[in-house]
């Protein structure tokens, strides 16, 4: 725990997030804005953005104005708490966070109505990459309105898989 605070301020793309030290964040701060712009450079706007392994929502906050609804999923409760607090702070009512694994979310939390509205997905998994269960869900059969999937990876071998 940090002295006197459970979070620290993290400035990114003109926003200041209050994140926990147990939340993942881009260690190379100077490259983060370009990475976020690249990961959210969709050819067109959409209805629902699904941000899997979304952490505190760095990508989602940058892209939120281009979507009717944004869902951020991450197994790190502290990261989702930071995302939820920041969404409330900036009035981002279209954003909702889910503190659970992506597998749990895709298997049981995502409603049929929302599934049919997902137009864009961002995935930013850990070095181990996407699980077979998550990969199986990322199809147009599961998401019939899917226009784009943007995959952020720090591990070329899992990205290739």
PDB file of C-alpha atoms in Angstrom:
ATOM      1  CA  UNK A   1       0.000   0.000   0.000  1.00  0.00           C
ATOM      2  CA  UNK A   2       1.186   3.507  -0.730  1.00  0.00           C
ATOM      3  CA  UNK A   3       1.792   5.839   2.168  1.00  0.00           C
ATOM      4  CA  UNK A   4      -1.485   7.708   2.899  1.00  0.00           C
ATOM      5  CA  UNK A   5      -3.131   6.646  -0.340  1.00  0.00           C
ATOM      6  CA  UNK A   6      -4.167   3.476  -2.087  1.00  0.00           C
ATOM      7  CA  UNK A   7      -3.859   5.141  -5.495  1.00  0.00           C
ATOM      8  CA  UNK A   8      -1.514   7.448  -7.316  1.00  0.00           C
ATOM      9  CA  UNK A   9      -2.246   9.972 -10.074  1.00  0.00           C
ATOM     10  CA  UNK A  10      -1.371   8.799 -13.585  1.00  0.00           C
ATOM     11  CA  UNK A  11      -1.645  11.465 -16.289  1.00  0.00           C
ATOM     12  CA  UNK A  12      -2.386  10.107 -19.729  1.00  0.00           C
ATOM     13  CA  UNK A  13      -3.780  11.789 -22.847  1.00  0.00           C
ATOM     14  CA  UNK A  14      -5.005  14.834 -20.969  1.00  0.00           C
ATOM     15  CA  UNK A  15      -6.738  12.841 -18.235  1.00  0.00           C
ATOM     16  CA  UNK A  16      -5.522  12.082 -14.736  1.00  0.00           C
ATOM     17  CA  UNK A  17      -6.450   8.630 -13.486  1.00  0.00           C
ATOM     18  CA  UNK A  18      -6.222   7.564  -9.841  1.00  0.00           C
ATOM     19  CA  UNK A  19      -4.855   4.034 -10.188  1.00  0.00           C
ATOM     20  CA  UNK A  20      -3.704   1.419  -7.744  1.00  0.00           C
ATOM     21  CA  UNK A  21      -0.109   0.209  -7.848  1.00  0.00           C
ATOM     22  CA  UNK A  22      -1.488  -3.315  -8.406  1.00  0.00           C
ATOM     23  CA  UNK A  23      -3.155  -2.202 -11.666  1.00  0.00           C
ATOM     24  CA  UNK A  24      -1.278  -2.743 -14.893  1.00  0.00           C
ATOM     25  CA  UNK A  25      -0.274   0.409 -16.717  1.00  0.00           C
ATOM     26  CA  UNK A  26       2.066   1.130 -19.595  1.00  0.00           C
ATOM     27  CA  UNK A  27       5.555   1.348 -18.108  1.00  0.00           C
ATOM     28  CA  UNK A  28       6.938   3.303 -21.052  1.00  0.00           C
ATOM     29  CA  UNK A  29       4.961   6.460 -20.388  1.00  0.00           C
ATOM     30  CA  UNK A  30       6.384   8.350 -23.377  1.00  0.00           C
ATOM     31  CA  UNK A  31       5.021   5.758 -25.838  1.00  0.00           C
ATOM     32  CA  UNK A  32       1.608   5.315 -24.196  1.00  0.00           C
ATOM     33  CA  UNK A  33      -0.260   8.126 -26.040  1.00  0.00           C
ATOM     34  CA  UNK A  34       0.841   6.825 -29.457  1.00  0.00           C
ATOM     35  CA  UNK A  35      -0.040   3.257 -28.488  1.00  0.00           C
ATOM     36  CA  UNK A  36      -3.491   4.354 -27.329  1.00  0.00           C
ATOM     37  CA  UNK A  37      -4.107   6.317 -30.534  1.00  0.00           C
ATOM     38  CA  UNK A  38      -3.059   3.320 -32.647  1.00  0.00           C
ATOM     39  CA  UNK A  39      -5.175   0.852 -30.651  1.00  0.00           C
ATOM     40  CA  UNK A  40      -8.262   3.053 -30.980  1.00  0.00           C
ATOM     41  CA  UNK A  41      -7.829   4.155 -34.599  1.00  0.00           C
ATOM     42  CA  UNK A  42     -10.957   2.502 -35.902  1.00  0.00           C
ATOM     43  CA  UNK A  43     -11.992   3.180 -39.499  1.00  0.00           C
ATOM     44  CA  UNK A  44     -15.492   4.064 -38.339  1.00  0.00           C
ATOM     45  CA  UNK A  45     -17.515   4.690 -35.192  1.00  0.00           C
ATOM     46  CA  UNK A  46     -19.671   1.984 -33.681  1.00  0.00           C
ATOM     47  CA  UNK A  47     -22.367   1.020 -31.240  1.00  0.00           C
ATOM     48  CA  UNK A  48     -20.701  -1.015 -28.473  1.00  0.00           C
ATOM     49  CA  UNK A  49     -16.964  -1.132 -27.790  1.00  0.00           C
ATOM     50  CA  UNK A  50     -15.845  -4.175 -25.813  1.00  0.00           C
ATOM     51  CA  UNK A  51     -12.465  -3.640 -24.138  1.00  0.00           C
ATOM     52  CA  UNK A  52     -11.203  -7.028 -22.935  1.00  0.00           C
ATOM     53  CA  UNK A  53      -8.294  -7.066 -20.482  1.00  0.00           C
ATOM     54  CA  UNK A  54      -9.031  -3.334 -20.366  1.00  0.00           C
ATOM     55  CA  UNK A  55      -7.377  -2.489 -17.047  1.00  0.00           C
ATOM     56  CA  UNK A  56      -8.276   1.002 -15.881  1.00  0.00           C
ATOM     57  CA  UNK A  57      -9.704   1.839 -19.307  1.00  0.00           C
ATOM     58  CA  UNK A  58      -6.922   3.834 -20.974  1.00  0.00           C
ATOM     59  CA  UNK A  59      -8.034   2.764 -24.463  1.00  0.00           C
ATOM     60  CA  UNK A  60     -11.729   3.035 -23.696  1.00  0.00           C
ATOM     61  CA  UNK A  61     -11.554   6.543 -22.298  1.00  0.00           C
ATOM     62  CA  UNK A  62      -9.776   7.685 -25.448  1.00  0.00           C
ATOM     63  CA  UNK A  63     -12.349   6.027 -27.748  1.00  0.00           C
ATOM     64  CA  UNK A  64     -15.549   6.512 -25.726  1.00  0.00           C
ATOM     65  CA  UNK A  65     -16.930   9.417 -27.753  1.00  0.00           C
ATOM     66  CA  UNK A  66     -17.108   7.216 -30.851  1.00  0.00           C
ATOM     67  CA  UNK A  67     -19.433   4.637 -29.252  1.00  0.00           C
ATOM     68  CA  UNK A  68     -22.880   4.495 -27.686  1.00  0.00           C
ATOM     69  CA  UNK A  69     -21.683   2.122 -24.969  1.00  0.00           C
ATOM     70  CA  UNK A  70     -18.269   0.987 -23.713  1.00  0.00           C
ATOM     71  CA  UNK A  71     -17.728  -2.163 -21.647  1.00  0.00           C
ATOM     72  CA  UNK A  72     -14.371  -2.656 -19.924  1.00  0.00           C
ATOM     73  CA  UNK A  73     -13.526  -6.126 -18.586  1.00  0.00           C
ATOM     74  CA  UNK A  74     -10.551  -7.022 -16.431  1.00  0.00           C
ATOM     75  CA  UNK A  75      -9.874  -9.549 -13.682  1.00  0.00           C
ATOM     76  CA  UNK A  76      -8.040  -6.918 -11.631  1.00  0.00           C
ATOM     77  CA  UNK A  77     -10.630  -5.437  -9.251  1.00  0.00           C
ATOM     78  CA  UNK A  78      -8.440  -2.430  -8.431  1.00  0.00           C
ATOM     79  CA  UNK A  79      -8.138  -1.545 -12.112  1.00  0.00           C
ATOM     80  CA  UNK A  80     -11.894  -1.744 -12.674  1.00  0.00           C
ATOM     81  CA  UNK A  81     -12.480   0.299  -9.509  1.00  0.00           C
ATOM     82  CA  UNK A  82     -10.158   2.973 -10.938  1.00  0.00           C
ATOM     83  CA  UNK A  83     -11.997   2.857 -14.275  1.00  0.00           C
ATOM     84  CA  UNK A  84     -15.391   3.158 -12.591  1.00  0.00           C
ATOM     85  CA  UNK A  85     -14.255   6.045 -10.386  1.00  0.00           C
ATOM     86  CA  UNK A  86     -12.773   7.899 -13.353  1.00  0.00           C
ATOM     87  CA  UNK A  87     -15.927   7.355 -15.431  1.00  0.00           C
ATOM     88  CA  UNK A  88     -17.993   8.885 -12.622  1.00  0.00           C
ATOM     89  CA  UNK A  89     -15.523  11.780 -12.256  1.00  0.00           C
ATOM     90  CA  UNK A  90     -15.666  12.715 -15.957  1.00  0.00           C
ATOM     91  CA  UNK A  91     -19.359  11.920 -16.458  1.00  0.00           C
ATOM     92  CA  UNK A  92     -18.787   8.998 -18.828  1.00  0.00           C
ATOM     93  CA  UNK A  93     -22.190   7.405 -18.222  1.00  0.00           C
ATOM     94  CA  UNK A  94     -21.873   5.153 -21.270  1.00  0.00           C
ATOM     95  CA  UNK A  95     -18.961   3.261 -19.686  1.00  0.00           C
ATOM     96  CA  UNK A  96     -19.334   0.222 -17.455  1.00  0.00           C
ATOM     97  CA  UNK A  97     -16.642  -1.907 -15.847  1.00  0.00           C
ATOM     98  CA  UNK A  98     -16.701  -5.626 -15.038  1.00  0.00           C
ATOM     99  CA  UNK A  99     -14.254  -7.018 -12.478  1.00  0.00           C
ATOM    100  CA  UNK A 100     -14.060 -10.612 -13.683  1.00  0.00           C
ATOM    101  CA  UNK A 101     -12.091 -12.714 -16.090  1.00  0.00           C
ATOM    102  CA  UNK A 102     -12.813 -12.228 -19.762  1.00  0.00           C
ATOM    103  CA  UNK A 103     -13.831 -15.885 -19.951  1.00  0.00           C
ATOM    104  CA  UNK A 104     -16.436 -15.398 -17.194  1.00  0.00           C
ATOM    105  CA  UNK A 105     -17.744 -12.235 -18.827  1.00  0.00           C
ATOM    106  CA  UNK A 106     -18.070 -13.772 -22.299  1.00  0.00           C
ATOM    107  CA  UNK A 107     -19.598 -17.001 -20.969  1.00  0.00           C
ATOM    108  CA  UNK A 108     -22.183 -15.581 -18.589  1.00  0.00           C
ATOM    109  CA  UNK A 109     -22.371 -11.798 -18.249  1.00  0.00           C
ATOM    110  CA  UNK A 110     -22.806 -10.540 -21.794  1.00  0.00           C
ATOM    111  CA  UNK A 111     -26.486 -10.364 -22.756  1.00  0.00           C
ATOM    112  CA  UNK A 112     -27.704 -11.481 -26.182  1.00  0.00           C
ATOM    113  CA  UNK A 113     -28.943  -7.951 -26.914  1.00  0.00           C
ATOM    114  CA  UNK A 114     -25.529  -6.451 -26.143  1.00  0.00           C
ATOM    115  CA  UNK A 115     -23.688  -9.212 -28.032  1.00  0.00           C
ATOM    116  CA  UNK A 116     -25.651  -8.296 -31.142  1.00  0.00           C
ATOM    117  CA  UNK A 117     -24.596  -4.630 -30.753  1.00  0.00           C
ATOM    118  CA  UNK A 118     -20.838  -5.116 -30.252  1.00  0.00           C
ATOM    119  CA  UNK A 119     -19.218  -3.452 -33.249  1.00  0.00           C
ATOM    120  CA  UNK A 120     -15.601  -3.124 -32.059  1.00  0.00           C
ATOM    121  CA  UNK A 121     -13.336  -5.037 -29.688  1.00  0.00           C
ATOM    122  CA  UNK A 122      -9.974  -4.164 -28.182  1.00  0.00           C
ATOM    123  CA  UNK A 123      -7.963  -6.943 -26.537  1.00  0.00           C
ATOM    124  CA  UNK A 124      -4.803  -6.329 -24.527  1.00  0.00           C
ATOM    125  CA  UNK A 125      -4.051  -9.637 -22.810  1.00  0.00           C
ATOM    126  CA  UNK A 126      -1.141 -10.526 -20.580  1.00  0.00           C
ATOM    127  CA  UNK A 127       2.001 -12.001 -22.153  1.00  0.00           C
ATOM    128  CA  UNK A 128       0.353 -15.426 -22.245  1.00  0.00           C
ATOM    129  CA  UNK A 129      -2.079 -14.118 -24.874  1.00  0.00           C
ATOM    130  CA  UNK A 130      -5.727 -14.908 -25.394  1.00  0.00           C
ATOM    131  CA  UNK A 131      -7.077 -18.093 -23.906  1.00  0.00           C
ATOM    132  CA  UNK A 132      -8.666 -20.614 -26.300  1.00  0.00           C
ATOM    133  CA  UNK A 133     -12.061 -19.728 -24.761  1.00  0.00           C
ATOM    134  CA  UNK A 134     -11.686 -16.019 -25.523  1.00  0.00           C
ATOM    135  CA  UNK A 135     -10.368 -16.726 -29.027  1.00  0.00           C
ATOM    136  CA  UNK A 136     -13.396 -18.913 -29.687  1.00  0.00           C
ATOM    137  CA  UNK A 137     -15.724 -16.024 -28.793  1.00  0.00           C
ATOM    138  CA  UNK A 138     -14.052 -13.454 -31.056  1.00  0.00           C
ATOM    139  CA  UNK A 139     -15.975 -14.349 -34.193  1.00  0.00           C
ATOM    140  CA  UNK A 140     -18.705 -12.776 -36.260  1.00  0.00           C
ATOM    141  CA  UNK A 141     -20.890 -15.725 -35.265  1.00  0.00           C
ATOM    142  CA  UNK A 142     -20.721 -14.541 -31.653  1.00  0.00           C
ATOM    143  CA  UNK A 143     -20.728 -10.843 -32.573  1.00  0.00           C
ATOM    144  CA  UNK A 144     -22.702 -10.487 -35.840  1.00  0.00           C
ATOM    145  CA  UNK A 145     -22.154  -6.685 -36.074  1.00  0.00           C
ATOM    146  CA  UNK A 146     -18.389  -6.888 -35.438  1.00  0.00           C
ATOM    147  CA  UNK A 147     -16.455  -4.457 -37.641  1.00  0.00           C
ATOM    148  CA  UNK A 148     -12.982  -4.579 -36.085  1.00  0.00           C
ATOM    149  CA  UNK A 149     -10.829  -6.281 -33.462  1.00  0.00           C
ATOM    150  CA  UNK A 150      -7.697  -4.455 -32.366  1.00  0.00           C
ATOM    151  CA  UNK A 151      -5.162  -6.647 -30.593  1.00  0.00           C
ATOM    152  CA  UNK A 152      -2.477  -5.019 -28.442  1.00  0.00           C
ATOM    153  CA  UNK A 153       0.416  -7.352 -27.663  1.00  0.00           C
ATOM    154  CA  UNK A 154       3.867  -7.211 -26.144  1.00  0.00           C
ATOM    155  CA  UNK A 155       4.565 -10.826 -27.111  1.00  0.00           C
ATOM    156  CA  UNK A 156       4.843 -11.587 -30.853  1.00  0.00           C
ATOM    157  CA  UNK A 157       4.517 -15.363 -30.412  1.00  0.00           C
ATOM    158  CA  UNK A 158       1.175 -15.196 -28.583  1.00  0.00           C
ATOM    159  CA  UNK A 159      -0.007 -12.498 -30.979  1.00  0.00           C
ATOM    160  CA  UNK A 160       0.735 -14.793 -33.936  1.00  0.00           C
ATOM    161  CA  UNK A 161      -1.281 -17.585 -32.324  1.00  0.00           C
TER     162      UNK A 161
END
